[in-house]
Coordinates of C-alpha atoms and ligand atoms in Angstrom, one line a residue:
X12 CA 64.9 -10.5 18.3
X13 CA 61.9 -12.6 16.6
X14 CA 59.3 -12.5 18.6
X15 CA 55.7 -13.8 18.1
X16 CA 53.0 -12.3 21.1
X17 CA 50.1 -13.8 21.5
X18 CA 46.5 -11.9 20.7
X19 CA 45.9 -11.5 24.1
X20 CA 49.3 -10.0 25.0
X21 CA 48.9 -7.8 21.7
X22 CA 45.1 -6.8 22.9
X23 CA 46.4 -6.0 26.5
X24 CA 49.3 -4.2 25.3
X25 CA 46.7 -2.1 22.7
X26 CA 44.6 -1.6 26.2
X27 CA 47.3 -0.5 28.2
X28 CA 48.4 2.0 25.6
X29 CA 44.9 3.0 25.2
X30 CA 44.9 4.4 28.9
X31 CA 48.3 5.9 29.2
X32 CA 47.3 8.0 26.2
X33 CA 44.4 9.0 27.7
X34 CA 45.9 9.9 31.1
X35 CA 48.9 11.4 29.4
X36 CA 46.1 13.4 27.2
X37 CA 44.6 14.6 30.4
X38 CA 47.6 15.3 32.2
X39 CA 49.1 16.8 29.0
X40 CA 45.7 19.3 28.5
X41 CA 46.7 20.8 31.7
X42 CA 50.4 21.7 31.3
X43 CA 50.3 22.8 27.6
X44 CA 47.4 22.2 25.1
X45 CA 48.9 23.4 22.0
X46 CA 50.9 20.2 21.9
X47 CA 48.7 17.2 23.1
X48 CA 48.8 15.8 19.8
X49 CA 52.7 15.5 19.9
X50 CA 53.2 14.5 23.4
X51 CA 50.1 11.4 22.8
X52 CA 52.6 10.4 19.6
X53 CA 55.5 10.4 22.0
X54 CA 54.3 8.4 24.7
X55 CA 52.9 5.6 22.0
X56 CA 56.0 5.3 20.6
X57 CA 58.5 4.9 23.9
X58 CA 55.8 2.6 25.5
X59 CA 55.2 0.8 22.8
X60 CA 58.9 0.1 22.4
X61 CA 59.5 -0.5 26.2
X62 CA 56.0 -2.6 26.3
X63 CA 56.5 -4.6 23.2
X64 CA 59.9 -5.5 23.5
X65 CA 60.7 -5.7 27.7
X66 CA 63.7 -7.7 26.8
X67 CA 65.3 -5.4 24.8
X68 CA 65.1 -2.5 27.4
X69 CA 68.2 -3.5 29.1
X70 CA 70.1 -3.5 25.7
X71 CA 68.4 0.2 24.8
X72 CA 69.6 1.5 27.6
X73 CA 73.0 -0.1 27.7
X74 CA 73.2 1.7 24.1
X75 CA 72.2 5.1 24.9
X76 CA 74.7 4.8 28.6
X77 CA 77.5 3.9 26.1
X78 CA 76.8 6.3 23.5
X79 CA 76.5 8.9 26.0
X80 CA 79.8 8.2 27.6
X81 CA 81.5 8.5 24.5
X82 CA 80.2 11.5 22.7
X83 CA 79.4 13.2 25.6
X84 CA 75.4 13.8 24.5
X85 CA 72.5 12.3 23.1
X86 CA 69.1 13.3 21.1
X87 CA 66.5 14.7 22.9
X88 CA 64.5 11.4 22.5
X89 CA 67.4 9.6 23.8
X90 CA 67.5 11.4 26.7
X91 CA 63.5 11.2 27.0
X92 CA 64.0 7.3 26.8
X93 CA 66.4 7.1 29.4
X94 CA 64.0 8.9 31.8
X95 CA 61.2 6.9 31.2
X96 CA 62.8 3.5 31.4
X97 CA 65.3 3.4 34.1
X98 CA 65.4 0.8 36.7
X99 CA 67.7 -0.5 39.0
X100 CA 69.5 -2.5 36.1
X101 CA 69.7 0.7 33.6
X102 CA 71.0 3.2 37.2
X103 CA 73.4 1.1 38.4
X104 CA 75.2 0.7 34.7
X105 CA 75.1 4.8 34.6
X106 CA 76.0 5.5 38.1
X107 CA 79.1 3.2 37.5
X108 CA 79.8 4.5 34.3
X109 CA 79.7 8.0 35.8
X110 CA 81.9 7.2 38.9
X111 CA 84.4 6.0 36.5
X112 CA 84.3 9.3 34.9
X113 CA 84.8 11.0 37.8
X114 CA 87.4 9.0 39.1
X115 CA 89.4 9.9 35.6
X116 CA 89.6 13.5 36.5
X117 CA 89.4 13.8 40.0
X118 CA 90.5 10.5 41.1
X119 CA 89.4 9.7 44.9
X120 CA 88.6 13.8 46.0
X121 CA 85.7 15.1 47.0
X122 CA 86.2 19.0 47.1
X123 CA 84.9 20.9 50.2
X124 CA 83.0 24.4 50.2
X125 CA 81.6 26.1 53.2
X126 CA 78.2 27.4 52.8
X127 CA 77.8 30.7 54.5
X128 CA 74.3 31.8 54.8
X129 CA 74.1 35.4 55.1
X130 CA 70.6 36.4 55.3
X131 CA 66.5 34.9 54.7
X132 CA 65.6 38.3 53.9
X133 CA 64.5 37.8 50.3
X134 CA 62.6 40.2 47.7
X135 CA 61.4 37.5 45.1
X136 CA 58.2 35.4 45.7
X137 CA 59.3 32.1 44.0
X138 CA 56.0 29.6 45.1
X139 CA 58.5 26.8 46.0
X140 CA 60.7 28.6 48.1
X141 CA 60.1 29.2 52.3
X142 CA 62.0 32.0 52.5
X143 CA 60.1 33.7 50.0
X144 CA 59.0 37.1 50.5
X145 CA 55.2 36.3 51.0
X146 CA 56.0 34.0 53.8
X147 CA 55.3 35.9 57.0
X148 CA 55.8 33.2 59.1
X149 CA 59.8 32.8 58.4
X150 CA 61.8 34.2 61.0
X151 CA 64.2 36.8 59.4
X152 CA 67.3 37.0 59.9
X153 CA 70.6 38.8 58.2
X154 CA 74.6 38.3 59.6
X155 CA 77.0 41.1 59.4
X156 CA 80.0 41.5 57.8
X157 CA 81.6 40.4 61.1
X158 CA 80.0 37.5 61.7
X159 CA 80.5 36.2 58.3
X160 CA 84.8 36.7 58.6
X161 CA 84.1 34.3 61.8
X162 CA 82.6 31.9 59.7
X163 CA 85.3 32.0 57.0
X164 CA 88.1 32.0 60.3
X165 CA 86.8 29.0 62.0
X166 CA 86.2 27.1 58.1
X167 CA 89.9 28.4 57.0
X168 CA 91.3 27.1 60.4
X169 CA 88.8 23.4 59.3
X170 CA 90.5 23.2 55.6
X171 CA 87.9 25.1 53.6
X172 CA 89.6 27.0 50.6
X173 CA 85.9 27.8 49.2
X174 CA 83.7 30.2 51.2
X175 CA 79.7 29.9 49.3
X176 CA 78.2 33.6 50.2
X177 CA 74.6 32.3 49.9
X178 CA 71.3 34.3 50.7
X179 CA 68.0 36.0 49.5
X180 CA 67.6 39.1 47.3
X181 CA 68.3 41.2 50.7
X182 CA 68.1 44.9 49.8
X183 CA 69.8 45.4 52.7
X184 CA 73.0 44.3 51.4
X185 CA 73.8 46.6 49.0
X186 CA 76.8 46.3 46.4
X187 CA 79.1 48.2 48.6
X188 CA 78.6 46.1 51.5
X189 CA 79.0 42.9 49.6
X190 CA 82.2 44.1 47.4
X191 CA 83.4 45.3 51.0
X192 CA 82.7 41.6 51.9
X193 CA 84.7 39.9 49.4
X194 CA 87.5 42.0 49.8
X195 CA 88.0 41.8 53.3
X196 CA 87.3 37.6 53.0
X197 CA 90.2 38.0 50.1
X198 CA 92.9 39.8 52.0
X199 CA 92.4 37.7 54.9
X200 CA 92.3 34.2 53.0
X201 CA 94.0 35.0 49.6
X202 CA 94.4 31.3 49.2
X203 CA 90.4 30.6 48.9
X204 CA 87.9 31.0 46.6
X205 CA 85.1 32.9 47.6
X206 CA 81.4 32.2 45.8
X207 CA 78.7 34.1 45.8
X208 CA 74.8 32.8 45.3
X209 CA 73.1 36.0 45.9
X210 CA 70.5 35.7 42.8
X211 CA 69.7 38.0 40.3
X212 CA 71.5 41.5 39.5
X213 CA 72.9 43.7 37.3
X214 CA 76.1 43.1 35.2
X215 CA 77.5 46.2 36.7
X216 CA 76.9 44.4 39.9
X217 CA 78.3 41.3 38.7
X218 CA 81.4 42.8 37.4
X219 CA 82.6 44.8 40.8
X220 CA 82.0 42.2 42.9
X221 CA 84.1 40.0 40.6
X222 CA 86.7 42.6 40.3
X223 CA 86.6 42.9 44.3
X224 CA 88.0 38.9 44.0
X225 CA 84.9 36.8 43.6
X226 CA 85.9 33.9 42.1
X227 CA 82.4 31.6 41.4
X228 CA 78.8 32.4 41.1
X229 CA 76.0 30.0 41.6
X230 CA 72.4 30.8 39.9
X231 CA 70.0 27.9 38.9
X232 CA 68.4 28.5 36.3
X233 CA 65.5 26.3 38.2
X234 CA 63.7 25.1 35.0
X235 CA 64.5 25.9 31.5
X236 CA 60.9 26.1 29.9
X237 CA 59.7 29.5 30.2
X238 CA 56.0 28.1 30.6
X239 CA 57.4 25.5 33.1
X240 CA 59.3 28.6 35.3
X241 CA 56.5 31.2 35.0
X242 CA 54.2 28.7 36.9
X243 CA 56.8 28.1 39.6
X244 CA 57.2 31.9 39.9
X245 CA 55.6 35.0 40.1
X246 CA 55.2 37.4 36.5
X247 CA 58.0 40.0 37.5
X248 CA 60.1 36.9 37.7
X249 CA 61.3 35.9 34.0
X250 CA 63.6 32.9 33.1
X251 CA 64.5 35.7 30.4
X252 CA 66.3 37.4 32.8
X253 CA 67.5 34.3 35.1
X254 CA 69.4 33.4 31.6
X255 CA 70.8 37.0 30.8
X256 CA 71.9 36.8 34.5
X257 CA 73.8 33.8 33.9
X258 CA 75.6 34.8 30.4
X259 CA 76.4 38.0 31.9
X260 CA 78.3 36.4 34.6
X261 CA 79.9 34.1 32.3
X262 CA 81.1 36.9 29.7
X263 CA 82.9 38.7 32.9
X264 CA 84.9 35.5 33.4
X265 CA 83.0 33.8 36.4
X266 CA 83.3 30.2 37.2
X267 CA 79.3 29.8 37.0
X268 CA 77.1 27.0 38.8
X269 CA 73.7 26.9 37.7
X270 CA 71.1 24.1 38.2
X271 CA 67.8 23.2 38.9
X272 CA 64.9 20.8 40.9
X273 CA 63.8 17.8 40.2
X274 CA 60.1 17.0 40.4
X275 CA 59.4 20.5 40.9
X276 CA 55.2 20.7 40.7
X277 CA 53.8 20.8 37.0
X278 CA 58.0 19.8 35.6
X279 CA 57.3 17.2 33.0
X280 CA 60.1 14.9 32.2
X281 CA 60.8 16.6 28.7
X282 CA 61.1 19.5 30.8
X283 CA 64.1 17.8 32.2
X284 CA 65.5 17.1 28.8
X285 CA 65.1 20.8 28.4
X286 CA 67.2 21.3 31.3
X287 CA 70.0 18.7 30.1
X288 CA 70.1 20.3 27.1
X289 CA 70.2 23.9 27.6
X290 CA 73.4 22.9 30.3
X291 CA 74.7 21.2 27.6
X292 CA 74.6 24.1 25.5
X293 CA 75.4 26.5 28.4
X294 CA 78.4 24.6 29.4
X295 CA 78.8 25.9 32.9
X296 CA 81.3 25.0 34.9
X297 CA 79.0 23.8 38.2
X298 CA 75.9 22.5 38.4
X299 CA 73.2 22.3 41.3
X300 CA 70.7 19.3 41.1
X301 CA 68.6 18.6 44.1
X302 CA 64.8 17.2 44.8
X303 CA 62.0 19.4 45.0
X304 CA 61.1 19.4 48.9
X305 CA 57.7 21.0 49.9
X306 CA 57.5 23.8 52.8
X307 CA 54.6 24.0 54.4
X308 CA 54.3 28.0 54.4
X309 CA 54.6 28.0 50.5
X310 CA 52.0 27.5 48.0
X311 CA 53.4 24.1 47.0
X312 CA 53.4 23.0 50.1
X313 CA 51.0 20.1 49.7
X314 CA 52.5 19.3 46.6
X315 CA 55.0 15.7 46.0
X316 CA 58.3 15.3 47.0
X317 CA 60.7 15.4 43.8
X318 CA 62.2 11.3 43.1
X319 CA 65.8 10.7 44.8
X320 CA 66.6 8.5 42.3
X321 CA 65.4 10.9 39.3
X322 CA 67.8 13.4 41.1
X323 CA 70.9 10.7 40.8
X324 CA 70.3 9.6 37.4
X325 CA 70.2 13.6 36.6
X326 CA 73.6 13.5 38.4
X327 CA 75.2 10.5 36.8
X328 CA 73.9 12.2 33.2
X329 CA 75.1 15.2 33.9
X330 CA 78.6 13.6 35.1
X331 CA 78.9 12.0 31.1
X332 CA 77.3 15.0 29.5
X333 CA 80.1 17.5 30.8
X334 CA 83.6 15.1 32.6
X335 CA 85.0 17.9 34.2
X336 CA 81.9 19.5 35.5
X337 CA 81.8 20.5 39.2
X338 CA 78.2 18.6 41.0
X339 CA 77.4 19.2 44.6
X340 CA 75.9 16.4 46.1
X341 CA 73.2 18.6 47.3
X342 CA 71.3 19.0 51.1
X343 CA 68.4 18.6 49.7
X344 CA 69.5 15.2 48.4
X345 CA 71.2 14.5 52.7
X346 CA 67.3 15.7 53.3
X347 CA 65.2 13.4 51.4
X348 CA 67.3 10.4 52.4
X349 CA 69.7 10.1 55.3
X350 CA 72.2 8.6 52.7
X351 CA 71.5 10.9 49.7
X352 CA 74.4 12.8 50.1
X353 CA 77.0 9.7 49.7
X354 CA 74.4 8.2 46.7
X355 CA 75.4 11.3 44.9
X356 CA 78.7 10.8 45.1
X357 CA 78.6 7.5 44.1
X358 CA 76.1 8.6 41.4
X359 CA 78.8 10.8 39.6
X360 CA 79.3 13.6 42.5
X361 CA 82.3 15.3 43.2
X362 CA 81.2 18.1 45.8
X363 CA 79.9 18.8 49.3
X364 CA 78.6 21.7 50.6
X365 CA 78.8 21.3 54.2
X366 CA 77.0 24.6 56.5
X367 CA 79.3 27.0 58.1
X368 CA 77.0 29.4 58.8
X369 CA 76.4 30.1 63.0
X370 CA 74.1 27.0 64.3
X371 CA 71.6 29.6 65.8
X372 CA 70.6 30.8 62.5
X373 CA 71.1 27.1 60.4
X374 CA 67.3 26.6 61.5
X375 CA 66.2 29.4 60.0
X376 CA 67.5 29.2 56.4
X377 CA 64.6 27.0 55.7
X378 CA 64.1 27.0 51.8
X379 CA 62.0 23.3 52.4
X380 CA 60.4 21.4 55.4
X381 CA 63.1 19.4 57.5
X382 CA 66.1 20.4 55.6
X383 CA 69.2 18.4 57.2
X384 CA 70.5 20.3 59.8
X385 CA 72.4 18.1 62.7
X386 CA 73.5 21.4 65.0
X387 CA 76.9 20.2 64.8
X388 CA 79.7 22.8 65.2
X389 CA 81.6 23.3 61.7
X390 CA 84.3 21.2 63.4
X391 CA 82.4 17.7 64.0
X392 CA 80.0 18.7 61.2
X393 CA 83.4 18.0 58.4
X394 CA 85.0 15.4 60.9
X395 CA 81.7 13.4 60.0
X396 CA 81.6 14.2 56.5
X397 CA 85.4 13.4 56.1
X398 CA 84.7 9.8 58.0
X399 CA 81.6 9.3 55.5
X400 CA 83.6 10.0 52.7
X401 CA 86.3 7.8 53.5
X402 CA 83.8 4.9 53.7
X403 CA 83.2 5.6 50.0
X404 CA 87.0 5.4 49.3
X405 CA 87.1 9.5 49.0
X406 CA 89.4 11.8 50.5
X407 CA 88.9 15.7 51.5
X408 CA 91.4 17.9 50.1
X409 CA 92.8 21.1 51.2
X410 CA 92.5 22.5 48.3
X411 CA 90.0 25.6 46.5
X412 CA 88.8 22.5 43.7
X413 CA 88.7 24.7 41.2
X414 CA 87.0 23.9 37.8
X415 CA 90.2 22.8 35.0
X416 CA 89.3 23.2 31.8
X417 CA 90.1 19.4 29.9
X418 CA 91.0 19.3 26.2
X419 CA 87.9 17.9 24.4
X420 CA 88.9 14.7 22.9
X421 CA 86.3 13.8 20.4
X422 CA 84.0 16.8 19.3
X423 CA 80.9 16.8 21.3
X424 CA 79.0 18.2 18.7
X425 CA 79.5 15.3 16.3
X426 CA 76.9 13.4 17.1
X427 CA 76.4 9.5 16.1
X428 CA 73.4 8.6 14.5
X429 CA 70.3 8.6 16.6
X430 CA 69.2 4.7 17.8
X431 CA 65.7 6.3 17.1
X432 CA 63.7 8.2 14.2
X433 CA 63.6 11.8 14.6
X434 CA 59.9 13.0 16.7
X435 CA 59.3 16.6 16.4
X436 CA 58.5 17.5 20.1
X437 CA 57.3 15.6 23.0
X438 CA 56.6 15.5 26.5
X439 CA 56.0 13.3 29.4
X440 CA 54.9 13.8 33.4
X441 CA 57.0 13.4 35.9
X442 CA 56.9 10.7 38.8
X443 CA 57.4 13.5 41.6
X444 CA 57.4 10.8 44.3
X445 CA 60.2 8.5 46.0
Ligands
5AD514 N1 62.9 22.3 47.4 C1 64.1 22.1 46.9 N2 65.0 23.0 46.5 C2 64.7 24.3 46.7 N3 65.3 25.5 46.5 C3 64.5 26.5 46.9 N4 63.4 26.0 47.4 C4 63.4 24.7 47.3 C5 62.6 23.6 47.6 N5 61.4 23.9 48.2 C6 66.6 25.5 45.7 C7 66.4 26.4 44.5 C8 67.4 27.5 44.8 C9 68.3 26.9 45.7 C10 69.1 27.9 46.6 O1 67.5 26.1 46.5 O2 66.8 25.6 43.4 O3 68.0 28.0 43.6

């Protein structure tokens, strides 16, 4: 641990901190500059301790892996820590810690659910999003009721026990149609569960579609700083009413997903603390983690990429933070690298999502720029998942993969004593490139 550094090493490290500080002040003016001072006091401490002392990163982040494997959490600057100094050394410790937890309670299965995209017809105007309503270039398109039971026919017939109703805030499908939707999927496939992803709506809403016999509901909460989500969407749009959308659906007994984008433009990576933390709090019982992709037809479209490897280490956090948790290894994670999908597994994942909707609309349902989309039939489309999977060492069950409650051992709120000195708030940029 004794260490002496030479005057030049201490004069370059002074330097060095010098201009992150003043980059981090500039980028920090731009985000939010009611806290510069906070975020500058931040950044000198976590460099300072990853500059000053490059041999004892490895043990840091050994530490805060361990400690968060065994109480299930960690401080905000713990977290903040672990984001800013990953490397290849730090990942693969926390994807195998992660596999290991996800081995423990769902041994070798990967659980299937058949994505069912209804409709690109979509009311909200979220900038990142090409099927936005501003976009007049996306070509529309909605199924009907019929179409969608010969999805769920030819996935039932394939193994799938989990039928994900996905699509835009389409007016056109009012509550009637959908609860006519889910009953109908129900009494023809009583042995599946049917989720819905079908954004914001009333509790009313919520609750007859959940007493018509849906069983999930996915909403990302996309971001969980308000200042962070009003710049990714549009003023009628609150992350107010994203989270009353989400408690609602959890107070009427939903299995609820919820989520969020990594490297989305302006996020910051305290603003993926933020996110950590509020699902920690939230305690969902799915969660959706995928890059930010850019679509050319969107306002962000000439903005960076979100980081695959951010995304895993999201993942293999997430996979610690909450055992039992259900995590999709995402399309947009197949989409940014031909291999994501399988990296996600083996980052902590326990989920795919592969497309049942009709291959003549799959093109259509373009939320980012080249999303993954092979034009197989359903049929080859799981054949080739099942074949990937069994590289891994996973199997496909038959099987809905419902979320099972697990008796906490160990209170996750008892919390071990921080490695680090308590810093009031704090904020970093995110690398929003692979
Ligand atoms: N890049 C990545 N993910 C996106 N989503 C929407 N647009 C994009 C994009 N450009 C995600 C959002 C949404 C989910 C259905 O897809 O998180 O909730």
């Amino acid at each position: 641990m004794n260490r002496t550094f030479s005057p030049f090493a201490i004069a370059f490290t002074e330097r060095l901190c010098y201009y992150i500080n003043k980059y981090y002040r500039t980028e920090f003016a731009r985000v939010r500059p009611e806290q510069e001072g906070e975020r500058i006091e931040h950044c000198i401490f976590v460099y300072y301790l990853s500059i000053l002392m490059p041999s004892h990163k490895d043990f840091f982040m050994k530490r805060l892996i361990d400690k968060l494997a065994a109480t299930q959490t960690l401080e905000k600057e713990e977290l903040l820590y672990l984001l800013l100094n990953y490397d290849d050394n730090g990942s693969e410790y926390l994807f195998a810690r992660a596999r290991d937890v996800a081995k423990q309670h769902f041994g070798d299965q990967i659980y299937l659910r058949g994505l069912i995209e209804l409709s690109n017809y979509c009311k909200c105007d979220c900038l990142y999003c090409g099927i936005r309503r501003s976009n007049k270039n996306a070509e529309r398109y909605r199924l009907t009721p019929e179409e969608v039971l010969d999805c769920c026919e030819i996935g039932h017939k394939l193994g799938f026990r989990t039928f994900v109703l996905q699509g835009g805030e389409d007016r056109h499908f009012s509550d009637d149609i959908i609860v006519s939707m889910v009953e109908s999927i129900k009494s023809a496939y009583p042995d599946s569960a049917i989720t819905l992803s079908l954004g914001e709506k009333s509790k009313d809403s919520y609750q007859r579609y959940f007493n018509a016999g849906a069983d999930r509901y996915l909403l990302r909460h996309e971001t969980a700083d308000p200042i962070h989500y009003a710049r990714l969407h549009p003023k009628s749009q609150t992350l107010q009413n994203r989270m009353k959308c989400l408690y609602d659906l959890k107070s009427i007994g939903y299995q609820v997903g919820t989520g969020f984008m990594v490297g989305s433009p302006y996020q910051t990576l305290e603003n993926l603390v933020s996110d950590l933390l509020f699902i920690r709090e939230f305690q969902p019982h799915m969660v959706g983690v995928g890059p930010f992709l850019p679509h050319h037809d969107t306002p962000f479209g000439h903005h960076a990429k979100g980081s695959m490897e951010l995304t895993l280490l999201m993942i293999a956090i997430l996979r610690l933070m909450i055992p039992n948790l259900l995590i999709p290894s995402t399309t947009a994670l197949g989409t940014i690298h031909c291999t994501g999908r399988e990296q996600g597994i083996l980052a902590g994942a326990n989920v795919i999502m592969p497309n049942l909707s009709p291959t003549t609309v799959r093109k259509k349902y373009l939320l980012y720029d080249n999303k993954i989309s092979t034009g197989q039939e359903a049929a080859e489309g799981v054949i080739d998942l099942r074949n990937r999977m069994q590289t891994l060492g996973y199997r496909i069950p038959v099987s809905r993969g419902d979320y099972r409650p697990v008796h906490q051992h160990g209170n996750t709120r008892h919390l071990s004593p921080s490695l680090y000195p308590p810093i009031e708030r704090s904020t970093s940029h995110v690398q929003s490139s692979i």
